[in-house]
Tab-separated table of C-alpha atoms in Angstrom:
chain	number	residue	atom	x	y	z
A	689	GLY	CA	-6.273	0.280	-15.282
A	690	ASP	CA	-3.063	0.118	-14.046
A	691	SER	CA	-2.951	-2.333	-10.631
A	692	VAL	CA	-0.227	-4.046	-8.385
A	693	THR	CA	-1.428	-7.486	-6.993
A	694	GLN	CA	1.378	-9.202	-3.743
A	695	MET	CA	1.007	-11.896	-2.364
A	696	GLU	CA	-1.300	-12.120	0.767
A	697	GLY	CA	0.233	-12.490	4.468
A	698	PRO	CA	0.842	-12.213	7.201
A	699	VAL	CA	4.542	-14.325	6.546
A	700	THR	CA	5.765	-15.638	10.188
A	701	LEU	CA	9.821	-16.245	9.405
A	702	SER	CA	12.215	-17.579	11.988
A	703	GLU	CA	15.557	-15.029	12.211
A	704	GLU	CA	18.197	-15.456	9.342
A	705	ALA	CA	15.408	-17.230	6.730
A	706	CYS	CA	15.637	-16.618	3.481
A	707	LEU	CA	12.793	-13.546	2.533
A	708	THR	CA	10.679	-13.650	-0.790
A	709	ILE	CA	7.163	-11.642	-1.672
A	710	ASN	CA	5.445	-11.855	-4.307
A	711	CYS	CA	4.484	-8.938	-6.641
A	712	THR	CA	2.801	-8.467	-9.279
A	713	TYR	CA	1.730	-5.744	-11.903
A	714	THR	CA	-0.362	-4.755	-14.904
A	715	ALA	CA	0.223	-1.669	-16.909
A	716	THR	CA	-0.169	-0.366	-19.618
A	717	GLY	CA	3.175	1.706	-20.303
A	718	TYR	CA	6.831	1.402	-18.185
A	719	PRO	CA	5.851	1.874	-14.544
A	720	SER	CA	8.056	2.947	-11.976
A	721	LEU	CA	7.897	-0.004	-9.527
A	722	PHE	CA	8.320	0.090	-5.261
A	723	TRP	CA	8.589	-1.281	-2.441
A	724	TYR	CA	7.719	0.450	0.814
A	725	VAL	CA	7.965	-1.137	4.336
A	726	GLN	CA	5.578	0.384	7.642
A	727	TYR	CA	7.072	-0.499	10.970
A	728	PRO	CA	4.477	-0.653	13.119
A	729	GLY	CA	2.276	2.807	14.253
A	730	GLU	CA	5.134	4.677	11.422
A	731	GLY	CA	3.736	6.195	7.914
A	732	LEU	CA	5.700	4.433	4.303
A	733	GLN	CA	9.227	4.566	3.578
A	734	LEU	CA	10.710	4.114	1.013
A	735	LEU	CA	13.219	0.362	0.876
A	736	LEU	CA	14.451	0.563	-2.902
A	737	LYS	CA	12.635	0.813	-6.871
A	738	ALA	CA	13.194	0.550	-10.464
A	739	THR	CA	13.006	2.817	-12.280
A	740	LYS	CA	13.408	0.332	-15.914
A	741	ALA	CA	13.105	-3.114	-16.847
A	742	ASP	CA	16.283	-5.528	-15.536
A	743	ASP	CA	17.078	-2.325	-12.619
A	744	LYS	CA	17.822	-3.687	-9.842
A	745	GLY	CA	17.103	-1.696	-7.052
A	746	SER	CA	17.999	-3.308	-3.062
A	747	ASN	CA	18.531	-1.956	0.420
A	748	LYS	CA	19.400	-2.876	3.806
A	749	GLY	CA	20.015	-6.493	2.358
A	750	PHE	CA	16.918	-6.938	0.297
A	751	GLU	CA	16.975	-6.794	-3.629
A	752	ALA	CA	13.695	-6.435	-6.075
A	753	THR	CA	14.743	-7.165	-9.281
A	754	TYR	CA	12.301	-4.802	-12.580
A	755	ARG	CA	10.431	-7.958	-14.345
A	756	LYS	CA	8.768	-7.000	-17.517
A	757	GLU	CA	8.446	-10.259	-19.268
A	758	THR	CA	7.053	-11.614	-16.595
A	759	THR	CA	5.458	-8.010	-14.795
A	760	SER	CA	6.756	-8.773	-11.233
A	761	PHE	CA	8.589	-7.182	-8.757
A	762	HIS	CA	9.252	-9.726	-6.338
A	763	LEU	CA	11.215	-8.448	-2.938
A	764	GLU	CA	13.956	-10.670	-1.760
A	765	LYS	CA	16.640	-11.224	1.596
A	766	GLY	CA	19.239	-13.724	2.295
A	767	SER	CA	18.505	-14.044	5.882
A	768	VAL	CA	15.255	-12.170	7.634
A	769	GLN	CA	16.416	-10.262	11.146
A	770	VAL	CA	13.683	-9.925	13.701
A	771	SER	CA	14.248	-5.728	13.115
A	772	ASP	CA	12.124	-6.817	9.685
A	773	SER	CA	8.830	-7.799	11.634
A	774	ALA	CA	7.047	-4.688	9.223
A	775	VAL	CA	3.882	-4.908	6.423
A	776	TYR	CA	5.322	-4.374	3.174
A	777	PHE	CA	3.302	-2.482	0.254
A	778	CYS	CA	4.674	-3.250	-3.227
A	779	ALA	CA	3.335	0.068	-5.649
A	780	LEU	CA	3.911	1.497	-8.893
A	781	SER	CA	3.456	4.915	-10.210
A	782	ASP	CA	2.831	5.685	-14.153
A	783	GLY	CA	3.846	9.411	-13.727
A	784	ASN	CA	0.243	10.132	-12.839
A	785	GLN	CA	0.011	7.974	-9.740
A	786	PHE	CA	0.769	5.509	-7.739
A	787	TYR	CA	-0.827	2.238	-6.992
A	788	PHE	CA	-0.124	0.054	-3.711
A	789	GLY	CA	-0.835	-3.021	-3.313
A	790	THR	CA	-2.839	-4.818	-0.214
A	791	GLY	CA	0.160	-5.118	2.090
A	792	THR	CA	2.355	-8.265	3.088
A	793	SER	CA	2.717	-8.179	6.710
A	794	LEU	CA	6.045	-9.825	7.726
A	795	THR	CA	6.619	-11.435	11.118
A	796	VAL	CA	10.131	-12.784	12.470
A	797	ILE	CA	10.320	-14.429	15.413
A	798	PRO	CA	13.971	-15.288	16.877
B	1442	ASN	CA	14.516	16.868	9.932
B	1443	ALA	CA	13.343	17.695	6.829
B	1444	GLY	CA	10.462	15.622	5.563
B	1445	VAL	CA	6.926	15.391	5.574
B	1446	THR	CA	4.880	16.090	9.276
B	1447	GLN	CA	2.052	15.651	10.325
B	1448	THR	CA	-0.494	16.814	13.223
B	1449	PRO	CA	-1.651	15.121	15.176
B	1450	LYS	CA	-0.892	12.356	15.943
B	1451	PHE	CA	-4.133	11.068	17.440
B	1452	HIS	CA	-7.752	12.421	17.462
B	1453	ILE	CA	-11.028	10.576	19.032
B	1454	LEU	CA	-14.433	12.823	17.516
B	1455	LYS	CA	-17.590	12.307	17.970
B	1456	THR	CA	-19.873	11.813	14.896
B	1457	GLY	CA	-20.545	15.471	13.311
B	1458	GLN	CA	-17.703	17.010	14.714
B	1459	SER	CA	-15.253	18.847	12.285
B	1460	MET	CA	-11.745	18.546	12.514
B	1461	THR	CA	-8.572	19.438	10.437
B	1462	LEU	CA	-5.592	17.180	9.833
B	1463	GLN	CA	-2.930	19.530	8.866
B	1464	CYS	CA	-0.227	17.642	6.784
B	1465	ALA	CA	3.289	20.373	6.477
B	1466	GLN	CA	6.052	19.391	4.278
B	1467	ASP	CA	9.531	21.464	3.959
B	1468	MET	CA	11.680	19.595	0.455
B	1469	ASN	CA	9.958	21.906	-1.637
B	1470	HIS	CA	7.461	19.207	-3.368
B	1471	GLY	CA	4.889	20.315	-5.682
B	1472	TYR	CA	3.003	17.836	-5.336
B	1473	LEU	CA	1.029	16.400	-2.434
B	1474	SER	CA	-1.839	14.777	-1.579
B	1475	TRP	CA	-3.220	12.591	1.555
B	1476	TYR	CA	-4.584	8.869	1.433
B	1477	ARG	CA	-6.340	6.390	3.801
B	1478	GLN	CA	-5.509	3.505	5.087
B	1479	ASP	CA	-7.910	0.684	5.892
B	1480	PRO	CA	-7.383	-3.116	7.264
B	1481	GLY	CA	-7.338	-5.128	4.320
B	1482	MET	CA	-7.761	-2.039	2.004
B	1483	GLY	CA	-4.349	-1.095	0.948
B	1484	LEU	CA	-4.226	2.964	0.826
B	1485	ARG	CA	-6.724	4.502	-0.958
B	1486	ARG	CA	-6.227	8.367	-1.912
B	1487	ILE	CA	-8.476	11.076	-0.907
B	1488	HIS	CA	-7.435	14.412	-2.404
B	1489	TYR	CA	-4.609	15.710	-3.959
B	1490	SER	CA	-2.831	18.721	-4.978
B	1491	VAL	CA	-0.085	19.205	-8.077
B	1492	ALA	CA	0.236	23.244	-6.960
B	1493	ALA	CA	-0.475	25.828	-4.881
B	1494	GLY	CA	-3.967	26.938	-5.682
B	1495	ILE	CA	-4.891	23.487	-7.457
B	1496	THR	CA	-6.902	20.837	-6.234
B	1497	ASP	CA	-8.143	16.976	-7.176
B	1498	LYS	CA	-9.970	14.573	-6.125
B	1499	GLY	CA	-9.076	11.120	-5.907
B	1500	GLU	CA	-10.250	7.167	-5.337
B	1501	VAL	CA	-12.368	8.297	-2.547
B	1502	PRO	CA	-12.973	12.423	-1.889
B	1503	ASP	CA	-16.559	12.218	-0.184
B	1504	GLY	CA	-16.822	13.783	3.342
B	1505	TYR	CA	-13.084	15.640	2.654
B	1506	ASN	CA	-12.719	19.117	2.201
B	1507	VAL	CA	-9.039	20.168	0.930
B	1508	SER	CA	-7.227	23.634	0.071
B	1509	ARG	CA	-3.269	24.968	-1.157
B	1510	SER	CA	-2.700	28.182	-0.134
B	1511	ASN	CA	1.340	27.796	-0.389
B	1512	THR	CA	3.315	24.692	-1.294
B	1513	GLU	CA	4.015	24.108	2.175
B	1514	ASP	CA	0.848	23.348	3.458
B	1515	PHE	CA	-1.740	20.876	2.380
B	1516	PRO	CA	-4.694	20.646	5.335
B	1517	LEU	CA	-7.660	17.867	4.878
B	1518	ARG	CA	-10.347	18.625	6.800
B	1519	LEU	CA	-13.692	17.030	7.239
B	1520	GLU	CA	-16.868	19.084	7.880
B	1521	SER	CA	-19.450	16.258	9.896
B	1522	ALA	CA	-17.137	13.372	10.988
B	1523	ALA	CA	-19.034	9.781	10.241
B	1524	PRO	CA	-18.177	6.206	11.911
B	1525	SER	CA	-16.834	4.958	8.161
B	1526	GLN	CA	-14.265	7.632	8.381
B	1527	THR	CA	-12.217	5.796	11.338
B	1528	SER	CA	-8.592	4.884	9.303
B	1529	VAL	CA	-5.417	5.557	9.787
B	1530	TYR	CA	-4.782	9.047	7.244
B	1531	PHE	CA	-1.197	9.984	5.845
B	1532	CYS	CA	0.295	13.119	3.495
B	1533	ALA	CA	2.385	12.243	0.867
B	1534	SER	CA	4.762	14.279	-1.076
B	1535	SER	CA	7.076	14.087	-4.640
B	1536	TYR	CA	8.634	16.757	-6.537
B	1537	SER	CA	6.392	14.941	-9.764
B	1538	LYS	CA	2.964	14.658	-9.698
B	1539	GLY	CA	3.003	10.674	-10.413
B	1540	GLY	CA	6.168	10.179	-8.345
B	1541	ALA	CA	7.558	8.275	-10.786
B	1542	ASP	CA	11.694	9.524	-9.746
B	1543	TYR	CA	11.949	9.510	-6.892
B	1544	GLY	CA	8.734	8.066	-4.760
B	1545	TYR	CA	6.921	9.376	-2.096
B	1546	THR	CA	8.001	10.911	1.496
B	1547	PHE	CA	4.846	9.857	3.570
B	1548	GLY	CA	4.061	11.804	6.994
B	1549	SER	CA	3.314	9.492	10.324
B	1550	GLY	CA	-0.055	9.500	10.068
B	1551	THR	CA	-2.847	10.563	12.136
B	1552	ARG	CA	-5.466	8.080	13.508
B	1553	LEU	CA	-8.536	9.477	13.648
B	1554	THR	CA	-11.461	7.961	15.651
B	1555	VAL	CA	-15.261	8.821	14.921
B	1556	VAL	CA	-17.386	7.556	18.196
């Protein structure tokens, strides 16, 4: 079945460092791909999405490109801030349901 | 603000007691689902509904019941709570069943502890 695998955390970075959180997927069709962010004590919020191959999703300085050839959707940010500290979830939709990764915790220290 | 509203935010329940977690959405979404979030296990779907009057089981439905009498509300009921049901519960909604177009909108969660 479809699935998502993302890098395990936790990840700790200094402010202004570069961030990459790896995400790969397995799907039989052409899924849509998503990144969600969860701040402490809150629900998941949609960060960005891409619905077809080579699409780039972007929001709040974060980017991810739908790579069909490598079945990947890595999350990147050039310069992280303390306020980016959260748990990040990669997810895919096959049109029938969502499949979530287990989440990667990011802590950014001043 | 438009979105998904969950109540209560926190609750402590004794083993064997029953309770209902409330979920309400005001975006006219057809699809509603319940997830539980546990450390190291990500999010697992409990039950879902594609329209009023239609519900179906997700990945981990045992011990939970749902009903959908209208578009807005999707309550989750625990008939006889067990410590294994200690978790954070999220309600999510979307226009379409798979959410492939716009993704899911999540509520802020209910943190339930069963002692």
